[in-house]
Tab-separated table of C-alpha atoms in Angstrom:
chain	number	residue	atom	x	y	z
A	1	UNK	CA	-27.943	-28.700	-43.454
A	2	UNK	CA	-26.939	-29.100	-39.589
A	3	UNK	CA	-28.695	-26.215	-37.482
A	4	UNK	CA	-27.826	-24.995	-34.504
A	5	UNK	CA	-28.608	-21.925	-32.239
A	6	UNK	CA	-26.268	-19.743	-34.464
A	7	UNK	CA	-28.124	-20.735	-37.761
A	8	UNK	CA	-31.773	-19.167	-36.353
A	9	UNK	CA	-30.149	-15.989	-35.421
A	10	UNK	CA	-28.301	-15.930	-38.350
A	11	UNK	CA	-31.972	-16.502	-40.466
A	12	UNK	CA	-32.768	-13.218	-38.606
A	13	UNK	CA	-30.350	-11.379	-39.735
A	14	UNK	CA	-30.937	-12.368	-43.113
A	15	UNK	CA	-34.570	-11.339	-42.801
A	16	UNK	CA	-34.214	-8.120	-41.342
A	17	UNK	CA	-31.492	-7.390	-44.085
A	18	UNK	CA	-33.666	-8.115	-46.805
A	19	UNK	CA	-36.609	-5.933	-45.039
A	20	UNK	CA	-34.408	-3.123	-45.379
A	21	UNK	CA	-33.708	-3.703	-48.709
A	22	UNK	CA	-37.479	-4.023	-49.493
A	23	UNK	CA	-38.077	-0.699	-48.163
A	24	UNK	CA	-35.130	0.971	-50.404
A	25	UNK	CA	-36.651	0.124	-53.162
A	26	UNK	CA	-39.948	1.548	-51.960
A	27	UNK	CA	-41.690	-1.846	-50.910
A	28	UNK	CA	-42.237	0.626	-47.662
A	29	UNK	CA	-42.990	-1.515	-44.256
A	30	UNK	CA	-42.073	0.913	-42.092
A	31	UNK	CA	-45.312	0.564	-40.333
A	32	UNK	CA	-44.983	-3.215	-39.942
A	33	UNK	CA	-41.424	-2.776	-38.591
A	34	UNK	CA	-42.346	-0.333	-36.194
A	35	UNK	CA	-45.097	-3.350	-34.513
A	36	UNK	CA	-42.136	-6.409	-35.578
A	37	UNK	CA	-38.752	-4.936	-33.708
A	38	UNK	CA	-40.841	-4.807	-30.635
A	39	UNK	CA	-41.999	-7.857	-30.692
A	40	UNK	CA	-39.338	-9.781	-31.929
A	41	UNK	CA	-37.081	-8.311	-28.927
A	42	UNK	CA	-40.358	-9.727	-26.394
A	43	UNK	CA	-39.983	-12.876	-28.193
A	44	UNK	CA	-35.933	-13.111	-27.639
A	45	UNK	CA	-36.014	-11.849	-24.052
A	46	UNK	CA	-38.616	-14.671	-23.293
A	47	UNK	CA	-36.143	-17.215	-25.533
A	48	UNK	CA	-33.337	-16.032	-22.950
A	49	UNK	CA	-34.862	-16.409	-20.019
A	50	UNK	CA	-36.218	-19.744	-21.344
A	51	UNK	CA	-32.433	-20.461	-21.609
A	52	UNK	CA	-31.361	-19.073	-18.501
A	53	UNK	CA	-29.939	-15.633	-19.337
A	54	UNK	CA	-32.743	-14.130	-16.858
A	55	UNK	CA	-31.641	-10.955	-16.474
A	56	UNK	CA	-30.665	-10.120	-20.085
A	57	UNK	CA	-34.064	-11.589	-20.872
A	58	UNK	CA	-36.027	-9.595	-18.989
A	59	UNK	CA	-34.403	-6.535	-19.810
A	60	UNK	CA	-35.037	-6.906	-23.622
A	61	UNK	CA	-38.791	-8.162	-22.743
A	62	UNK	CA	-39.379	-4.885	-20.655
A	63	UNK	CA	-37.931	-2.341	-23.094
A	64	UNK	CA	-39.763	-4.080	-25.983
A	65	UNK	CA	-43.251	-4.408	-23.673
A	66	UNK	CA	-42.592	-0.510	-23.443
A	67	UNK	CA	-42.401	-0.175	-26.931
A	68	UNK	CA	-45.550	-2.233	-28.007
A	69	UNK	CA	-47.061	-0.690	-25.094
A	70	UNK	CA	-46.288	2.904	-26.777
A	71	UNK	CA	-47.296	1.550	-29.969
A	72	UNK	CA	-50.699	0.468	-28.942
A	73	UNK	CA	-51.508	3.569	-26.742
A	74	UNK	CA	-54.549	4.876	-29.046
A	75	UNK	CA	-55.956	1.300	-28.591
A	76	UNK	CA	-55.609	1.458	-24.441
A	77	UNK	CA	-57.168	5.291	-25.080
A	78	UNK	CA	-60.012	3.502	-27.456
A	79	UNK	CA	-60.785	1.066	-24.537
A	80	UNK	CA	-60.343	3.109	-21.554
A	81	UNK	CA	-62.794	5.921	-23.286
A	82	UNK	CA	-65.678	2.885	-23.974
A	83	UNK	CA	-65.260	1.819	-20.590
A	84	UNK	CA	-65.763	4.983	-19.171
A	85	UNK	CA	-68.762	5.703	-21.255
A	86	UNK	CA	-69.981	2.199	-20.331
A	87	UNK	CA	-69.935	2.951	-16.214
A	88	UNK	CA	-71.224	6.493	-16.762
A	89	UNK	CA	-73.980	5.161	-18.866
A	90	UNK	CA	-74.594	2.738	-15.814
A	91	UNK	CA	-74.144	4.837	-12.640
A	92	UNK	CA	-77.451	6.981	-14.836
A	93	UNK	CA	-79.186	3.862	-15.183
A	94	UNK	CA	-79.296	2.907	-11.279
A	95	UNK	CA	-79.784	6.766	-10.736
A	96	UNK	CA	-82.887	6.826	-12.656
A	97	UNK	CA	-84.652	3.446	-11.188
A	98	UNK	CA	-84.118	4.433	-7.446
């Protein structure tokens, strides 16, 4: 079977089809879709600009950066509260041996 560009997006198509018809039939991966769209659109925006469609590239890599980066907010809360607690926990430390 001859591939070309076509035939990959064409594979995709097929997969997110039978995704949806997964989760019909209560095979739920809802959860996982929410984390794959987004990254499958940061993965064809960086294909696009790879193949010189810049700006249409960049466009879906932003708006699915966005999303991930919405997705993954408790996790940037998680870290940002550790690192907070790290530097307080170290501004008392010098405090207390001056």
């Amino acid at each position: 079977m001859k591939r070309n560009g076509s035939s990959g997006f064409a594979i995709l198509l097929i997969i997110c089809g039978a995704l949806i018809l997964l989760s019909k039939f209560s095979f739920g991966l809802g959860g996982l879709m929410g984390y794959l769209v987004p990254l499958a659109m940061v993965v064809l925006g960086y294909y696009s600009v790879k193949r010189g469609s810049k700006v249409v590239g960049w466009v879906i890599m932003v708006i699915g950066g966005l999303i991930l980066l919405g997705k993954f907010s408790w996790l940037i809360g998680l870290v940002i509260a550790v690192g907070l607690i790290g530097y307080g926990v170290t501004m008392l430390r010098r405090n207390n041996s001056v």
